[in-house]
Amino acid sequence: MLVLALGLAIFIAVHLVPASPMRARLAARLGDNGYRALHSALALAGLVLIVTGFGLARAAGPSELYSPPFWLRHLALGLMLVASVLVVAGFVPCHIRKWVRHPLVSGVGVWAFAHLLANGDAASVLLFGSFFLWAGFSRISLKRREAAGLVVVHGGPWRNDFLVVAVGLLVYAAILLRLHVWLIGVPAVL
């Protein structure tokens, strides 16, 4: 759990920097490319520690904090469809992006919440609870920065909305049918 917690601390801290004054100081000192390289390297290191730590925690055996009822897994599956579309919308200019405001962060929040509903072991609660809290903080921060004119949300043509939904559905299907087992070792649908 310590490796997981360290990875989460690094990954989330790195992703909080763009919303803080520290980002401007680092970019001034390192240059934009230097800042991006440092940000990417630290985020990757945090991600590697998260994956490694979560794997170690799962190998040590589950430490159940709560046992979710089976029907919550069905709700989680539905929420994951929404999360998949929102994450894709975060990368494509579309009306969904304009309506939801920062759909990537919202998608991460929905993803984390869905997994908290379906998993009650300590490692899952730490992992998904941390991302859920980060997503909430980031939404508030982005809303404030948008109101201050520091962040601008752009929409796009309607055809992009259809593309986002189609790609989101494909990502969701891939996760259900193959990726979840391949990446996590657990089927998404039992």
XYZ file of N, CA and C in Angstrom:
570
model
N 0.825 -1.203 0.000
C 0.000 0.000 0.000
C 0.861 1.257 0.000
N 2.055 1.171 0.578
C 2.931 2.333 0.641
C 3.355 2.777 -0.764
N 3.662 1.804 -1.627
C 4.058 2.131 -3.000
C 2.886 2.779 -3.737
N 1.695 2.249 -3.540
C 0.494 2.823 -4.146
C 0.267 4.251 -3.658
N 0.363 4.455 -2.353
C 0.152 5.788 -1.775
C 1.198 6.775 -2.288
N 2.456 6.345 -2.387
C 3.520 7.218 -2.898
C 3.253 7.585 -4.355
N 2.867 6.601 -5.159
C 2.553 6.861 -6.561
C 1.396 7.831 -6.716
N 0.357 7.642 -5.913
C -0.785 8.554 -5.957
C -0.378 9.965 -5.546
N 0.433 10.070 -4.503
C 0.877 11.385 -4.040
C 1.648 12.110 -5.139
N 2.552 11.414 -5.807
C 3.345 12.030 -6.874
C 2.441 12.407 -8.053
N 1.638 11.455 -8.508
C 0.807 11.676 -9.693
C -0.182 12.816 -9.480
N -0.851 12.811 -8.352
C -1.855 13.847 -8.093
C -1.196 15.198 -7.838
N -0.096 15.209 -7.107
C 0.607 16.475 -6.863
C 1.045 17.113 -8.186
N 1.580 16.297 -9.077
C 2.015 16.804 -10.384
C 0.831 17.384 -11.151
N -0.339 16.768 -11.017
C -1.514 17.249 -11.742
C -2.213 18.413 -11.048
N -1.787 18.749 -9.854
C -2.305 19.938 -9.182
C -1.467 21.181 -9.499
N -0.240 20.971 -9.941
C 0.664 22.095 -10.216
C 0.113 23.066 -11.268
N -0.477 22.591 -12.387
C -0.964 23.556 -13.382
C -1.997 24.543 -12.834
N -2.677 24.197 -11.760
C -3.687 25.089 -11.179
C -3.087 26.021 -10.136
N -1.778 25.911 -9.918
C -1.150 26.721 -8.873
C -0.156 27.716 -9.477
N 0.249 28.709 -8.685
C 1.258 29.672 -9.151
C 2.622 29.018 -9.403
N 2.822 27.837 -8.852
C 4.094 27.140 -9.027
C 4.354 26.814 -10.503
N 3.299 26.618 -11.268
C 3.460 26.279 -12.682
C 4.194 27.388 -13.422
N 3.799 28.632 -13.193
C 4.437 29.769 -13.866
C 5.901 29.888 -13.446
N 6.183 29.680 -12.159
C 7.574 29.762 -11.682
C 8.438 28.665 -12.304
N 7.889 27.442 -12.357
C 8.651 26.347 -12.959
C 8.864 26.568 -14.450
N 7.833 27.043 -15.146
C 7.958 27.296 -16.579
C 8.958 28.416 -16.847
N 9.000 29.426 -15.976
C 9.965 30.515 -16.140
C 11.387 30.011 -15.920
N 11.549 29.126 -14.979
C 12.882 28.612 -14.659
C 13.355 27.563 -15.665
N 12.437 26.662 -16.068
C 12.809 25.538 -16.929
C 12.474 25.752 -18.402
N 11.658 26.766 -18.699
C 11.123 26.926 -20.043
C 9.903 26.035 -20.190
N 9.066 26.341 -21.178
C 7.846 25.547 -21.351
C 8.151 24.083 -21.638
N 9.120 23.824 -22.515
C 9.459 22.434 -22.835
C 10.086 21.724 -21.640
N 10.904 22.417 -20.893
C 11.494 21.825 -19.691
C 10.437 21.495 -18.652
N 9.486 22.423 -18.483
C 8.388 22.175 -17.545
C 7.585 20.955 -17.980
N 7.252 20.902 -19.273
C 6.472 19.764 -19.785
C 7.229 18.450 -19.605
N 8.519 18.481 -19.851
C 9.323 17.255 -19.691
C 9.341 16.805 -18.231
N 9.556 17.739 -17.319
C 9.555 17.406 -15.891
C 8.184 16.897 -15.463
N 7.131 17.592 -15.886
C 5.758 17.192 -15.566
C 5.494 15.774 -16.069
N 5.861 15.497 -17.303
C 5.630 14.180 -17.896
C 6.421 13.094 -17.181
N 7.683 13.373 -16.877
C 8.527 12.376 -16.208
C 7.992 12.046 -14.815
N 7.604 13.070 -14.075
C 7.067 12.823 -12.730
C 5.709 12.121 -12.793
N 4.862 12.518 -13.742
C 3.560 11.858 -13.886
C 3.742 10.391 -14.257
N 4.685 10.106 -15.153
C 4.953 8.720 -15.537
C 5.501 7.920 -14.357
N 6.401 8.515 -13.594
C 6.933 7.832 -12.408
C 5.810 7.537 -11.412
N 4.930 8.503 -11.204
C 3.793 8.292 -10.313
C 2.882 7.186 -10.818
N 2.629 7.180 -12.121
C 1.769 6.152 -12.711
C 2.385 4.758 -12.564
N 3.681 4.652 -12.801
C 4.359 3.357 -12.636
C 4.246 2.880 -11.185
N 4.434 3.798 -10.240
C 4.300 3.431 -8.829
C 2.859 3.045 -8.480
N 1.874 3.731 -9.066
C 0.468 3.396 -8.825
C 0.179 1.981 -9.317
N 0.568 1.687 -10.539
C 0.310 0.364 -11.117
C 1.027 -0.717 -10.316
N 2.291 -0.468 -9.999
C 3.067 -1.433 -9.221
C 2.467 -1.615 -7.829
N 2.163 -0.527 -7.160
C 1.612 -0.591 -5.810
C 0.254 -1.255 -5.767
N -0.602 -0.972 -6.765
C -1.924 -1.604 -6.805
C -1.772 -3.102 -7.044
N -0.845 -3.479 -7.916
C -0.584 -4.899 -8.158
C -0.066 -5.600 -6.913
N 0.852 -4.959 -6.201
C 1.378 -5.538 -4.960
C 0.282 -5.678 -3.905
N -0.575 -4.676 -3.807
C -1.667 -4.725 -2.821
C -2.653 -5.835 -3.172
N -2.940 -6.010 -4.441
C -3.852 -7.083 -4.856
C -3.227 -8.438 -4.627
N -1.909 -8.552 -4.866
C -1.225 -9.835 -4.663
C -1.176 -10.204 -3.183
N -1.137 -9.212 -2.315
C -1.100 -9.470 -0.872
C -2.448 -9.966 -0.352
N -3.463 -9.865 -1.167
C -4.799 -10.315 -0.759
C -5.664 -9.136 -0.404
N -6.955 -9.296 -0.639
C -7.859 -8.172 -0.404
C -8.032 -7.870 1.081
N -8.041 -6.592 1.374
C -8.324 -6.112 2.716
C -9.651 -5.366 2.614
N -10.746 -6.092 2.812
C -12.081 -5.541 2.588
C -12.448 -4.493 3.627
N -12.823 -3.313 3.145
C -13.350 -2.270 4.013
C -14.871 -2.322 4.020
N -15.442 -2.671 2.875
C -16.882 -2.856 2.758
C -17.137 -3.810 1.603
N -18.298 -4.419 1.639
C -18.675 -5.369 0.598
C -19.879 -4.820 -0.161
N -19.629 -4.263 -1.350
C -20.739 -3.656 -2.093
C -21.719 -4.722 -2.580
N -23.003 -4.407 -2.577
C -23.973 -5.351 -3.126
C -23.727 -5.551 -4.616
N -24.084 -6.728 -5.104
C -23.797 -7.091 -6.494
C -24.426 -6.123 -7.489
N -25.620 -5.606 -7.187
C -26.314 -4.745 -8.143
C -25.554 -3.450 -8.410
N -24.677 -3.048 -7.485
C -23.889 -1.829 -7.724
C -22.914 -2.010 -8.887
N -22.536 -3.242 -9.171
C -21.659 -3.492 -10.327
C -22.363 -3.129 -11.627
N -23.662 -3.383 -11.674
C -24.423 -3.012 -12.875
C -24.481 -1.489 -13.021
N -24.686 -0.805 -11.925
C -24.677 0.659 -11.952
C -23.297 1.162 -12.376
N -22.247 0.533 -11.860
C -20.880 0.919 -12.225
C -20.642 0.736 -13.726
N -21.164 -0.345 -14.287
C -21.011 -0.567 -15.734
C -21.681 0.550 -16.534
N -22.853 0.976 -16.114
C -23.521 2.084 -16.790
C -22.751 3.384 -16.667
N -22.222 3.629 -15.487
C -21.430 4.846 -15.280
C -20.153 4.818 -16.122
N -19.594 3.645 -16.328
C -18.378 3.544 -17.138
C -18.634 3.900 -18.596
N -19.829 3.653 -19.081
C -20.176 4.083 -20.436
C -20.123 5.614 -20.517
N -20.702 6.262 -19.526
C -20.670 7.733 -19.456
C -19.221 8.221 -19.344
N -18.445 7.585 -18.479
C -17.041 7.983 -18.288
C -16.253 7.860 -19.585
N -16.481 6.790 -20.338
C -15.752 6.581 -21.596
C -16.031 7.707 -22.584
N -17.291 8.084 -22.719
C -17.650 9.170 -23.642
C -17.056 10.493 -23.161
N -17.130 10.754 -21.854
C -16.595 12.011 -21.328
C -15.081 12.111 -21.525
N -14.367 11.034 -21.296
C -12.908 11.069 -21.471
C -12.565 11.360 -22.929
N -13.244 10.714 -23.857
C -12.997 10.981 -25.278
C -13.329 12.438 -25.603
N -14.429 12.949 -25.050
C -14.832 14.341 -25.309
C -13.787 15.333 -24.810
N -12.982 14.927 -23.839
C -11.928 15.801 -23.338
C -10.836 16.076 -24.358
N -10.780 15.256 -25.407
C -9.722 15.403 -26.408
C -10.216 15.919 -27.757
N -11.536 16.088 -27.896
C -12.103 16.481 -29.184
C -12.991 17.707 -28.986
N -12.767 18.778 -29.748
C -13.661 19.940 -29.640
C -15.075 19.539 -30.071
N -16.021 19.682 -29.157
C -17.397 19.260 -29.441
C -18.348 19.984 -28.496
N -19.638 19.830 -28.747
C -20.634 20.452 -27.891
C -20.650 19.810 -26.502
N -20.348 18.522 -26.435
C -20.291 17.843 -25.130
C -19.283 18.554 -24.243
N -18.154 18.898 -24.815
C -17.108 19.599 -24.051
C -17.621 20.941 -23.536
N -18.360 21.636 -24.394
C -18.873 22.943 -24.001
C -19.967 22.820 -22.931
N -20.809 21.795 -23.019
C -21.895 21.608 -22.053
C -21.382 21.115 -20.711
N -20.480 20.139 -20.750
C -20.014 19.504 -19.506
C -18.931 20.341 -18.844
N -18.172 21.088 -19.607
C -17.041 21.858 -19.098
C -16.009 20.883 -18.533
N -14.941 20.711 -19.219
C -13.838 19.882 -18.760
C -14.253 18.418 -18.605
N -14.694 17.807 -19.709
C -15.202 16.439 -19.631
C -14.154 15.401 -19.247
N -12.881 15.645 -19.526
C -11.860 14.679 -19.128
C -11.827 14.534 -17.613
N -11.821 15.641 -16.911
C -11.816 15.610 -15.443
C -13.117 14.983 -14.934
N -14.232 15.336 -15.558
C -15.515 14.746 -15.169
C -15.515 13.241 -15.425
N -14.945 12.829 -16.548
C -14.861 11.402 -16.864
C -14.035 10.637 -15.853
N -12.924 11.219 -15.420
C -12.106 10.586 -14.385
C -12.898 10.477 -13.083
N -13.651 11.515 -12.749
C -14.476 11.478 -11.539
C -15.547 10.403 -11.602
N -16.208 10.276 -12.750
C -17.234 9.237 -12.918
C -16.594 7.855 -12.872
N -15.440 7.694 -13.531
C -14.692 6.431 -13.510
C -14.352 6.031 -12.074
N -13.833 6.978 -11.312
C -13.442 6.690 -9.932
C -14.660 6.340 -9.082
N -15.734 7.115 -9.228
C -16.953 6.862 -8.452
C -17.524 5.485 -8.782
N -17.560 5.139 -10.067
C -18.073 3.828 -10.485
C -17.267 2.707 -9.837
N -15.960 2.869 -9.798
C -15.117 1.830 -9.208
C -15.228 1.781 -7.685
N -15.501 2.911 -7.066
C -15.758 2.900 -5.617
C -17.054 2.154 -5.305
N -18.039 2.254 -6.194
C -19.289 1.525 -5.997
C -19.093 0.016 -6.080
N -18.180 -0.419 -6.938
C -18.034 -1.843 -7.216
C -16.929 -2.531 -6.405
N -16.056 -1.762 -5.773
C -14.905 -2.344 -5.073
C -14.804 -1.789 -3.664
N -14.656 -2.686 -2.695
C -14.578 -2.241 -1.310
C -13.281 -2.577 -0.613
N -12.279 -3.049 -1.366
C -10.992 -3.358 -0.728
C -10.190 -2.082 -0.511
N -9.269 -2.141 0.430
C -8.525 -0.944 0.843
C -7.738 -0.319 -0.315
N -7.086 -1.138 -1.133
C -6.292 -0.595 -2.251
C -7.195 0.134 -3.245
N -8.359 -0.435 -3.543
C -9.293 0.207 -4.478
C -9.841 1.506 -3.903
N -10.167 1.495 -2.622
C -10.697 2.705 -1.996
C -9.641 3.810 -2.012
N -8.397 3.445 -1.724
C -7.316 4.436 -1.768
C -7.130 4.961 -3.183
N -7.055 4.068 -4.153
C -6.822 4.459 -5.542
C -7.979 5.302 -6.094
N -9.166 4.749 -6.066
C -10.302 5.422 -6.693
C -10.797 6.595 -5.863
N -10.698 6.489 -4.546
C -11.070 7.616 -3.692
C -10.162 8.815 -3.931
N -8.860 8.557 -4.114
C -7.909 9.643 -4.392
C -8.229 10.329 -5.711
N -8.512 9.537 -6.747
C -8.841 10.129 -8.042
C -10.186 10.854 -8.005
N -11.129 10.338 -7.233
C -12.427 10.998 -7.108
C -12.264 12.368 -6.440
N -11.479 12.420 -5.378
C -11.231 13.699 -4.706
C -10.466 14.658 -5.609
N -9.469 14.146 -6.318
C -8.709 14.994 -7.249
C -9.636 15.571 -8.323
N -10.523 14.736 -8.867
C -11.434 15.212 -9.911
C -12.344 16.318 -9.375
N -12.845 16.152 -8.150
C -13.692 17.188 -7.550
C -12.934 18.484 -7.353
N -11.721 18.394 -6.821
C -10.896 19.577 -6.635
C -10.584 20.245 -7.977
N -10.259 19.436 -8.965
C -9.906 19.975 -10.276
C -11.084 20.667 -10.940
N -12.291 20.108 -10.785
C -13.486 20.754 -11.352
C -13.686 22.141 -10.740
N -13.537 22.224 -9.421
C -13.691 23.515 -8.739
C -12.615 24.487 -9.213
N -11.380 24.009 -9.281
C -10.269 24.850 -9.709
C -10.460 25.323 -11.149
N -10.864 24.420 -12.033
C -11.075 24.794 -13.431
C -12.211 25.799 -13.571
N -13.260 25.623 -12.787
C -14.380 26.571 -12.835
C -13.909 27.967 -12.422
N -13.095 28.042 -11.374
C -12.571 29.341 -10.923
C -11.639 29.944 -11.963
N -10.765 29.122 -12.536
C -9.838 29.636 -13.541
C -10.574 30.050 -14.808
N -11.644 29.336 -15.134
C -12.451 29.719 -16.291
C -13.144 31.057 -16.038
N -13.681 31.250 -14.843
C -14.340 32.516 -14.489
C -13.346 33.681 -14.516
N -12.087 33.402 -14.203
C -11.058 34.439 -14.214
C -10.476 34.659 -15.612
N -10.931 33.892 -16.588
C -10.443 34.046 -17.951
C -9.125 33.349 -18.215
N -8.668 32.505 -17.306
C -7.404 31.808 -17.481
C -7.548 30.517 -18.283
N -8.752 29.986 -18.327
C -9.053 28.766 -19.078
C -10.254 29.063 -19.960
N -10.150 28.691 -21.225
C -11.239 28.909 -22.172
C -11.681 27.552 -22.712
N -12.989 27.302 -22.682
C -13.546 26.056 -23.201
C -14.131 26.331 -24.577
N -13.686 25.550 -25.550
C -14.173 25.702 -26.919
C -15.043 24.511 -27.283
N -16.059 24.772 -28.055
C -16.893 23.708 -28.596
C -16.345 23.288 -29.942
N -17.166 22.646 -30.727
C -16.763 22.211 -32.059
C -17.984 21.862 -32.869
N -17.785 21.376 -34.075
C -18.926 21.040 -34.931
C -19.687 19.816 -34.404
N -20.951 19.740 -34.770
C -21.806 18.647 -34.310
C -21.270 17.280 -34.712
N -20.641 17.186 -35.869
C -20.135 15.873 -36.300
C -19.134 15.316 -35.299
N -18.426 16.212 -34.601
C -17.480 15.746 -33.591
C -18.189 15.093 -32.403
N -19.397 15.564 -32.092
C -20.158 14.947 -31.005
C -20.501 13.500 -31.348
N -20.911 13.280 -32.605
C -21.209 11.908 -33.045
C -19.946 11.056 -33.012
N -18.827 11.638 -33.436
C -17.554 10.934 -33.393
C -17.170 10.589 -31.952
N -17.324 11.531 -31.041
C -16.992 11.314 -29.630
C -17.820 10.176 -29.053
N -19.119 10.175 -29.317
C -19.989 9.112 -28.793
C -19.594 7.765 -29.407
N -19.336 7.733 -30.710
C -18.957 6.478 -31.371
C -17.638 5.942 -30.818
N -16.643 6.802 -30.698
C -15.353 6.363 -30.168
C -15.492 5.970 -28.694
N -16.278 6.733 -27.933
C -16.524 6.388 -26.537
C -17.160 5.022 -26.400
N -18.118 4.697 -27.271
C -18.748 3.374 -27.256
C -17.751 2.277 -27.612
N -16.885 2.557 -28.586
C -15.854 1.579 -28.960
C -14.869 1.343 -27.815
N -14.455 2.417 -27.155
C -13.552 2.286 -26.006
C -14.223 1.473 -24.906
N -15.484 1.780 -24.636
C -16.248 1.059 -23.613
C -16.331 -0.429 -23.954
N -16.668 -0.738 -25.210
C -16.759 -2.136 -25.637
C -15.406 -2.837 -25.513
N -14.333 -2.157 -25.908
C -12.998 -2.755 -25.806
C -12.632 -3.040 -24.357
N -12.987 -2.125 -23.471
C -12.706 -2.333 -22.045
C -13.497 -3.534 -21.536
N -14.770 -3.592 -21.864
C -15.612 -4.692 -21.398
C -15.154 -6.042 -21.942
N -14.845 -6.073 -23.232
C -14.575 -7.345 -23.882
C -13.143 -7.857 -23.695
N -12.168 -6.952 -23.611
C -10.788 -7.433 -23.567
C -9.862 -6.655 -22.618
N -9.901 -5.334 -22.706
C -8.868 -4.523 -22.062
C -8.838 -4.650 -20.544
N -10.000 -4.727 -19.898
C -10.017 -4.786 -18.436
C -9.318 -6.057 -17.946
N -9.592 -7.174 -18.590
C -8.929 -8.426 -18.209
C -7.439 -8.349 -18.531
N -7.110 -7.816 -19.699
C -5.715 -7.761 -20.120
C -4.888 -6.827 -19.233
N -5.434 -5.662 -18.910
C -4.692 -4.674 -18.120
C -4.767 -4.938 -16.620
N -5.937 -5.336 -16.113
C -6.159 -5.430 -14.680
C -6.168 -6.877 -14.194
N -6.494 -7.811 -15.088
C -6.541 -9.211 -14.706
C -7.884 -9.631 -14.110
N -8.864 -8.750 -14.190
C -10.191 -9.021 -13.638
C -11.210 -8.695 -14.720
N -12.155 -9.597 -14.996
C -13.175 -9.262 -16.004
C -14.081 -8.135 -15.498
N -14.442 -7.235 -16.413
C -15.326 -6.127 -16.052
C -16.745 -6.629 -15.829
N -17.104 -7.676 -16.528
C -18.437 -8.276 -16.395
C -18.255 -9.684 -15.859
N -18.857 -9.944 -14.725
C -18.752 -11.282 -14.125
C -19.920 -12.137 -14.511
